[in-house]
PDB file of C-alpha atoms and ligand atoms in Angstrom:
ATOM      1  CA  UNK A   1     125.155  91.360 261.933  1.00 52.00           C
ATOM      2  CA  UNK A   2     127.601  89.923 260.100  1.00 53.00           C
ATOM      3  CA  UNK A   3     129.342  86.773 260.612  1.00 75.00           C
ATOM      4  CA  UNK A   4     132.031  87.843 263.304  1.00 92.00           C
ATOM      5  CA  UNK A   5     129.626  89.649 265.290  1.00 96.00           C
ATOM      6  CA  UNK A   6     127.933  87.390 267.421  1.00 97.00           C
ATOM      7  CA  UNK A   7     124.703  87.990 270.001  1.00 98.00           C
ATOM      8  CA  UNK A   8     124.270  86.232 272.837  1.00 98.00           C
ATOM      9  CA  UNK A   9     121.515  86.811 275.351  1.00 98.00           C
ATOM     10  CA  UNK A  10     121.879  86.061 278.590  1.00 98.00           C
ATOM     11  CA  UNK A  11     118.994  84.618 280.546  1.00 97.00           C
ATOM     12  CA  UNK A  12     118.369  83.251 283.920  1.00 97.00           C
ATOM     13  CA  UNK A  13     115.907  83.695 287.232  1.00 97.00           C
ATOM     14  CA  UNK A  14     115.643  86.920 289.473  1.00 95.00           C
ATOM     15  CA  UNK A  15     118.852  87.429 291.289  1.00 96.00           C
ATOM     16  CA  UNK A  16     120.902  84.644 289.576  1.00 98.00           C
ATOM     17  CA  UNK A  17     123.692  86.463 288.874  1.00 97.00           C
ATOM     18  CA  UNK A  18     123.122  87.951 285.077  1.00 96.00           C
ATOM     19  CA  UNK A  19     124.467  91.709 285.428  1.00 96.00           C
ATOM     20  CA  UNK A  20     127.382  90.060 287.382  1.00 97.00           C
ATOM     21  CA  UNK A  21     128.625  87.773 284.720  1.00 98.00           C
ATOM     22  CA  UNK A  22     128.287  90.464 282.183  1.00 98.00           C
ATOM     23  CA  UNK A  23     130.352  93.016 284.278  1.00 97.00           C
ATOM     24  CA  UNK A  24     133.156  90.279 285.104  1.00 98.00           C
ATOM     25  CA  UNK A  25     133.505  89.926 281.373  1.00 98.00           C
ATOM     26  CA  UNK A  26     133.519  93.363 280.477  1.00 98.00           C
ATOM     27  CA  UNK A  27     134.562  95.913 283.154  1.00 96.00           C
ATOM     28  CA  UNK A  28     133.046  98.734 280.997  1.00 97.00           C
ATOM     29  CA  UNK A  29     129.748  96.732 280.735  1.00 96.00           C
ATOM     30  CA  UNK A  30     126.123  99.205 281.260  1.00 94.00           C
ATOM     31  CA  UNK A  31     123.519  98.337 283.013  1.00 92.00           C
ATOM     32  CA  UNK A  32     119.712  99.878 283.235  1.00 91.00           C
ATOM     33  CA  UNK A  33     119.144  98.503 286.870  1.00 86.00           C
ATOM     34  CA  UNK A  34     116.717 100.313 289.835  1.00 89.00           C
ATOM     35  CA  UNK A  35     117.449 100.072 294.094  1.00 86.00           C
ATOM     36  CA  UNK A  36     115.887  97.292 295.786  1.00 88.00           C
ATOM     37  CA  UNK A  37     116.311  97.474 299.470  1.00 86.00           C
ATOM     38  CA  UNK A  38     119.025  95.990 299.734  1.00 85.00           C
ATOM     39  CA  UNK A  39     120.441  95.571 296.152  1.00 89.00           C
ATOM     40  CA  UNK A  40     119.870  96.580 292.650  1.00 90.00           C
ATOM     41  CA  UNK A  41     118.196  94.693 289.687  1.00 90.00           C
ATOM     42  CA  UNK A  42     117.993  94.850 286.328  1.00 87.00           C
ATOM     43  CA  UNK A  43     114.854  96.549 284.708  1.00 86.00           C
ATOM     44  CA  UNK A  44     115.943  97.127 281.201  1.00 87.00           C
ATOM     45  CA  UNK A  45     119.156  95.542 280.223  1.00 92.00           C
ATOM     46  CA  UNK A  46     122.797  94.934 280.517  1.00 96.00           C
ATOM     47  CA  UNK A  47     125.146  95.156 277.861  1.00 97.00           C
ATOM     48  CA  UNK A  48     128.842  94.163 277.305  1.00 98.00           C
ATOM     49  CA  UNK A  49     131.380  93.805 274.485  1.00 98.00           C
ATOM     50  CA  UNK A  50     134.340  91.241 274.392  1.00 98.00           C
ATOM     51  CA  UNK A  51     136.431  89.604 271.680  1.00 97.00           C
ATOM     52  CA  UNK A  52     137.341  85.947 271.232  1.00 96.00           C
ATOM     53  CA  UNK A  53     139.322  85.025 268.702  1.00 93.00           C
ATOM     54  CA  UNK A  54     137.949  86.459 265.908  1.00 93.00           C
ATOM     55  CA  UNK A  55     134.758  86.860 267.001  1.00 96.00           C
ATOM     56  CA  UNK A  56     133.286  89.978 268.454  1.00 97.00           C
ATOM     57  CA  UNK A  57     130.796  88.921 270.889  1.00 98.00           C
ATOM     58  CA  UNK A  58     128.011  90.888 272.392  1.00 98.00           C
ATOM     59  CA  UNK A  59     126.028  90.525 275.695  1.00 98.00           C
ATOM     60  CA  UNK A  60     122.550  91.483 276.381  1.00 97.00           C
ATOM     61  CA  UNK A  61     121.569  90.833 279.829  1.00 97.00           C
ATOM     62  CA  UNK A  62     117.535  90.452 280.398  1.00 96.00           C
ATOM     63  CA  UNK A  63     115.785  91.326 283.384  1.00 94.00           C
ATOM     64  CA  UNK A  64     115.018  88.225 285.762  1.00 93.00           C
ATOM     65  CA  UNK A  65     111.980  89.311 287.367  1.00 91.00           C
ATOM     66  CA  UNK A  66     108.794  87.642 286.140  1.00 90.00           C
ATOM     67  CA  UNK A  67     107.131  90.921 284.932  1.00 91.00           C
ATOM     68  CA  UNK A  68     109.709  91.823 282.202  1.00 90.00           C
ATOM     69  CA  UNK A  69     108.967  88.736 279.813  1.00 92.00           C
ATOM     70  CA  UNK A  70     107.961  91.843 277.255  1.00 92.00           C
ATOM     71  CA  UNK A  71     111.683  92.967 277.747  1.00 92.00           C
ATOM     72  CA  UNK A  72     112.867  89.928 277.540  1.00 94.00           C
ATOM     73  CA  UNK A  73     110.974  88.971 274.053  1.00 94.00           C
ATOM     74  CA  UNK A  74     112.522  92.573 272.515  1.00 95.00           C
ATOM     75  CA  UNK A  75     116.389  91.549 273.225  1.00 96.00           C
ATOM     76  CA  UNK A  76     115.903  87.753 272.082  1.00 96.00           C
ATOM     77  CA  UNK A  77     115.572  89.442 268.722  1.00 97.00           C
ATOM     78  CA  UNK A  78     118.265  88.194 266.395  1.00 97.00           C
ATOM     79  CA  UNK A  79     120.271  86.091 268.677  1.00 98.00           C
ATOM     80  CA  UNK A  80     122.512  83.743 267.882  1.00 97.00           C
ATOM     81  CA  UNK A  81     122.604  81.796 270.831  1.00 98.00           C
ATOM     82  CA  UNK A  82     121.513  82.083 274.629  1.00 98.00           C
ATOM     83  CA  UNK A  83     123.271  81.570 277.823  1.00 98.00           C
ATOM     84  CA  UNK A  84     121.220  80.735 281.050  1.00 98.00           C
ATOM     85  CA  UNK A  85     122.752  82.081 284.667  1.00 98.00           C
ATOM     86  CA  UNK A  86     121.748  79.310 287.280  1.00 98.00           C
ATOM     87  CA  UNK A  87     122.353  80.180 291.091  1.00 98.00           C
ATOM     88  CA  UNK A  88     123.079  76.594 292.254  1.00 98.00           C
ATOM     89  CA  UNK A  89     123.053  77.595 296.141  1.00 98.00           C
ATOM     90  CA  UNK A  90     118.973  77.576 295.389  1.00 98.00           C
ATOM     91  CA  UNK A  91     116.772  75.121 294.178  1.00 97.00           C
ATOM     92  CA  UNK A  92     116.303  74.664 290.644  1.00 98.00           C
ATOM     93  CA  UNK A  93     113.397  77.018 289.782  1.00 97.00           C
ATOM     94  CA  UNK A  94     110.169  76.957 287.628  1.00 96.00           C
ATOM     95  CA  UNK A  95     111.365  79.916 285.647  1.00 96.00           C
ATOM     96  CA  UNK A  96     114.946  78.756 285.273  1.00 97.00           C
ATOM     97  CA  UNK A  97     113.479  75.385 283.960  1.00 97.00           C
ATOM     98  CA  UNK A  98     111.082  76.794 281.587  1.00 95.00           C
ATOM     99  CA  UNK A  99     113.548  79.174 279.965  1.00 96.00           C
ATOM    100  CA  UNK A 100     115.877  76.064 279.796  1.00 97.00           C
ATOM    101  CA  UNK A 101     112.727  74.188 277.838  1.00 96.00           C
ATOM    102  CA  UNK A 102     111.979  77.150 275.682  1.00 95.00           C
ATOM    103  CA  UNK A 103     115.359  77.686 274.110  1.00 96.00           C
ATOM    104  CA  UNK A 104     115.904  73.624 273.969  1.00 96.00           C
ATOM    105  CA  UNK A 105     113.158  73.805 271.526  1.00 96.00           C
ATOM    106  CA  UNK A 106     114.638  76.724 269.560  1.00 94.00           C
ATOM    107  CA  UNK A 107     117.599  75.885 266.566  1.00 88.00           C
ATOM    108  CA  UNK A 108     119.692  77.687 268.575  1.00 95.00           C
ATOM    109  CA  UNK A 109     123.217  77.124 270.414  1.00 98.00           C
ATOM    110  CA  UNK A 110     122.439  77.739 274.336  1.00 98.00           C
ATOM    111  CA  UNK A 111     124.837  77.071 277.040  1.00 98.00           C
ATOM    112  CA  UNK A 112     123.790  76.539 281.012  1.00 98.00           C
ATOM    113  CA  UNK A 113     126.206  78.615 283.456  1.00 98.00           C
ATOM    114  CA  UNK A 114     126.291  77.384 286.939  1.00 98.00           C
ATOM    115  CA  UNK A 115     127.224  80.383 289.094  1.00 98.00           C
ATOM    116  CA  UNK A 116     128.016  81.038 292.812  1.00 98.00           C
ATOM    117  CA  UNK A 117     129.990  77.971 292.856  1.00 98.00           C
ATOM    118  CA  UNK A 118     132.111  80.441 295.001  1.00 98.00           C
ATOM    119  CA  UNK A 119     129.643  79.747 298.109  1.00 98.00           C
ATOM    120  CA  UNK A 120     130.680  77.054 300.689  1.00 97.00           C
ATOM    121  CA  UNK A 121     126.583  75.817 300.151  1.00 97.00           C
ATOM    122  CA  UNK A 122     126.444  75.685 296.307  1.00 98.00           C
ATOM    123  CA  UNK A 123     125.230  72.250 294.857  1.00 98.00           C
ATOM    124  CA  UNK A 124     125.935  72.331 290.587  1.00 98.00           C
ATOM    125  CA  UNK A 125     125.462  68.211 290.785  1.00 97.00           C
ATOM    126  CA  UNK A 126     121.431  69.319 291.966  1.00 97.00           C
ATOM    127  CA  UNK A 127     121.434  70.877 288.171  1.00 98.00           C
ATOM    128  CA  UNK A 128     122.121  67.495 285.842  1.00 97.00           C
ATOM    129  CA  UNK A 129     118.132  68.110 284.545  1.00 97.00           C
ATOM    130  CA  UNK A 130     118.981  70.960 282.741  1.00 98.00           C
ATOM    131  CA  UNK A 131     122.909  71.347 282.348  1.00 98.00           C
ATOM    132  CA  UNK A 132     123.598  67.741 280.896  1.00 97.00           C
ATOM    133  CA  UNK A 133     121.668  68.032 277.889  1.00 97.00           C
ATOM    134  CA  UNK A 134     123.682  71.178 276.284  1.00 98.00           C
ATOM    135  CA  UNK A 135     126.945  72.913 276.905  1.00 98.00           C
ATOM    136  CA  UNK A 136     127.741  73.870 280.597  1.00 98.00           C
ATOM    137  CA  UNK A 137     129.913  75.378 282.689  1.00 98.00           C
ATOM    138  CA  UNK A 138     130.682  75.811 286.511  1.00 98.00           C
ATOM    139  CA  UNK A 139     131.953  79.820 287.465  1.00 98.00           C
ATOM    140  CA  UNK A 140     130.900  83.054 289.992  1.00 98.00           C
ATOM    141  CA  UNK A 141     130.459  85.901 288.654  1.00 98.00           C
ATOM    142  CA  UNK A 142     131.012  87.436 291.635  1.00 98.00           C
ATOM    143  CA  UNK A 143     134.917  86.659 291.934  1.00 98.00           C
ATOM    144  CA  UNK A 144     135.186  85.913 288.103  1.00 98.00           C
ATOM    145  CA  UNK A 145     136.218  82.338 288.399  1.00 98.00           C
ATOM    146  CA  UNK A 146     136.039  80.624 285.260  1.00 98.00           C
ATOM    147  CA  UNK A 147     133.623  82.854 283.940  1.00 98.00           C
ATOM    148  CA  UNK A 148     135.470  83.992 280.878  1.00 98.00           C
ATOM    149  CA  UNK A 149     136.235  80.885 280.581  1.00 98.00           C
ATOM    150  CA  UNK A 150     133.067  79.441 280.419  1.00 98.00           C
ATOM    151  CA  UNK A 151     132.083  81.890 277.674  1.00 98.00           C
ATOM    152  CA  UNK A 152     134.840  81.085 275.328  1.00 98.00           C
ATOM    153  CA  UNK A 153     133.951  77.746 275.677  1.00 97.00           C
ATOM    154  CA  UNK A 154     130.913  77.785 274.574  1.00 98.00           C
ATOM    155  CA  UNK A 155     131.904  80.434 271.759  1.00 97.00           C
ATOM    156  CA  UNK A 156     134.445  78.041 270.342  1.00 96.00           C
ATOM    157  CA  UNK A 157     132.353  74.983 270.643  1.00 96.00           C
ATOM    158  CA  UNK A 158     129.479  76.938 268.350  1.00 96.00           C
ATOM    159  CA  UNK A 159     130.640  79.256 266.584  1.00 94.00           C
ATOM    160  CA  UNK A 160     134.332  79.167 265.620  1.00 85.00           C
ATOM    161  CA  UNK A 161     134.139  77.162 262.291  1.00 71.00           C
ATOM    162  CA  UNK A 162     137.473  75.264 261.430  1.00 62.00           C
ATOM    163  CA  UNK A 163     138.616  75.507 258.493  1.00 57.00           C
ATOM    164  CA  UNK A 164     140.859  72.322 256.940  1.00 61.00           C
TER     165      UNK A 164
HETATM  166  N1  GTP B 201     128.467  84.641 296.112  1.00 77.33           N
HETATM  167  C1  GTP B 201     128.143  85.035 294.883  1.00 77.33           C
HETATM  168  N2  GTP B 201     127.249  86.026 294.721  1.00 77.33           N
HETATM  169  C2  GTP B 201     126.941  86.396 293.462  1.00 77.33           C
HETATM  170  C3  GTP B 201     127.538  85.782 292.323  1.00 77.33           C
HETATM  171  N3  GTP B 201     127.016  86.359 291.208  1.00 77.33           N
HETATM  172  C4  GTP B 201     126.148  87.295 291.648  1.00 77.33           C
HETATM  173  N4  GTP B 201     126.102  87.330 292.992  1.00 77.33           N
HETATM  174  C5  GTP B 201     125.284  88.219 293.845  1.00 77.33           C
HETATM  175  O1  GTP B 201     123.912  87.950 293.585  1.00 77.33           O
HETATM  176  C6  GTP B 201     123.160  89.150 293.597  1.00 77.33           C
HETATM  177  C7  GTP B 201     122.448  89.323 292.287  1.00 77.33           C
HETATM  178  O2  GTP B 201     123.391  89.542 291.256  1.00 77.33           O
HETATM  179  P1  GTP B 201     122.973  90.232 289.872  1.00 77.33           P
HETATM  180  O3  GTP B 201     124.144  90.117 288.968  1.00 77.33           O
HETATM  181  O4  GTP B 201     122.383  91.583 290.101  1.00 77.33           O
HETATM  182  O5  GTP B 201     121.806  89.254 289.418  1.00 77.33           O
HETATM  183  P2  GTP B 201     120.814  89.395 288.177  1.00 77.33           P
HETATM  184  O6  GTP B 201     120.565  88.022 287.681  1.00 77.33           O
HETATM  185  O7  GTP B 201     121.321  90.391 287.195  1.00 77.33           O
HETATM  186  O8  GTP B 201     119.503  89.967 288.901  1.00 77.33           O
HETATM  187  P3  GTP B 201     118.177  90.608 288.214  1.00 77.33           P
HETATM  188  O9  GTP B 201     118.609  91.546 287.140  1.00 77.33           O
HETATM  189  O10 GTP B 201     117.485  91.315 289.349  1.00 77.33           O
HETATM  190  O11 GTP B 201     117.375  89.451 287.717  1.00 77.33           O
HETATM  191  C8  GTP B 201     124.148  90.279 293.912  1.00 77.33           C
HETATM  192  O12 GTP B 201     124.114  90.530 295.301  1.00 77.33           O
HETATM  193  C9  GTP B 201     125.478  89.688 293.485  1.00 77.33           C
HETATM  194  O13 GTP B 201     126.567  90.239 294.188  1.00 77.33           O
HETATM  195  C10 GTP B 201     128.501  84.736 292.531  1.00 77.33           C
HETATM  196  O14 GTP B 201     129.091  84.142 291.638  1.00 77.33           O
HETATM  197  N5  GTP B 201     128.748  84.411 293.841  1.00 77.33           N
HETATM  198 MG1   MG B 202     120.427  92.000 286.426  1.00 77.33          MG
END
């Protein structure tokens, strides 16, 4: 890829919200996702497309559920930088905090998204561990609060270089 085409994979614990953010950033976003009961989740991917500034930016949403680390290891290929999709009306979660650890250790730019901040019960000041120590945000996917926001923000503070 060259240097205006950024990828940035997007991370986070079963039911957090991935497929969501994706789709409130890119209405034409795809998804690979199966029927759960009462739901759908992702078993493949998610992808979505968006510019900012100059950048073109693409998504690749991984699967949350434990048994897809293989799918997950395939779409961390080549990525610039990460983004991890918290649900702060749960407790922080073993997997969420591991995947936080993992990419802490990595060179790479990686950005903690609080989501469902929408809900009357959600607690983002439970989450210091693991949002204070690299870029963060506060959105929901679900109504699309802040959640383009958040992404920008994080582009601009990583990969937009200034030029004097
Ligand atoms: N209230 C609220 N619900 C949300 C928000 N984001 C996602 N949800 C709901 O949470 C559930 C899971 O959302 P998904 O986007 O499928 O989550 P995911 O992380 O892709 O899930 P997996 O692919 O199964 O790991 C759905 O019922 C969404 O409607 C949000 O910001 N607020
Ligand atoms: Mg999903």
């Amino acid at each position: 890829m060259g240097s205006d085409k950024i990828k940035i994979v997007i991370f986070g614990a079963y039911n957090a919200g991935k497929s969501s953010f994706i789709r409130s950033i890119d209405p034409q976003a795809r998804s690979v996702e199966t029927r759960t009961s009462d739901d759908s989740t992702t078993v493949a991917l998610d992808f979505g497309r968006v510019r900012i500034g100059e950048k073109k930016v693409y998504l690749f949403g991984t699967p949350g559920q434990e048994r897809f680390e293989f799918v997950r290891q395939i779409l961390s290929r080549g990525m610039h930088g990460a983004i991890v999709i918290v649900d702060v009306t749960r407790e922080l979660d073993d997997m969420t905090r591991s995947l936080c650890e993992a990419l802490a250790s990595r060179n790479l730019p990686y950005a903690v998204f609080l989501n469902k901040c929408d809900q009357a019960h959600a607690s983002p000041d439970n989450f210091m561990e693991i949002s204070s120590v690299t870029y963060s945000s506060r959105m929901s996917a679900m109504t699309g609060e802040n959640s383009l926001e958040s992404l920008r923000g994080f582009v601009e503070e990583y990969f937009t270089t200034i030029s004097c």
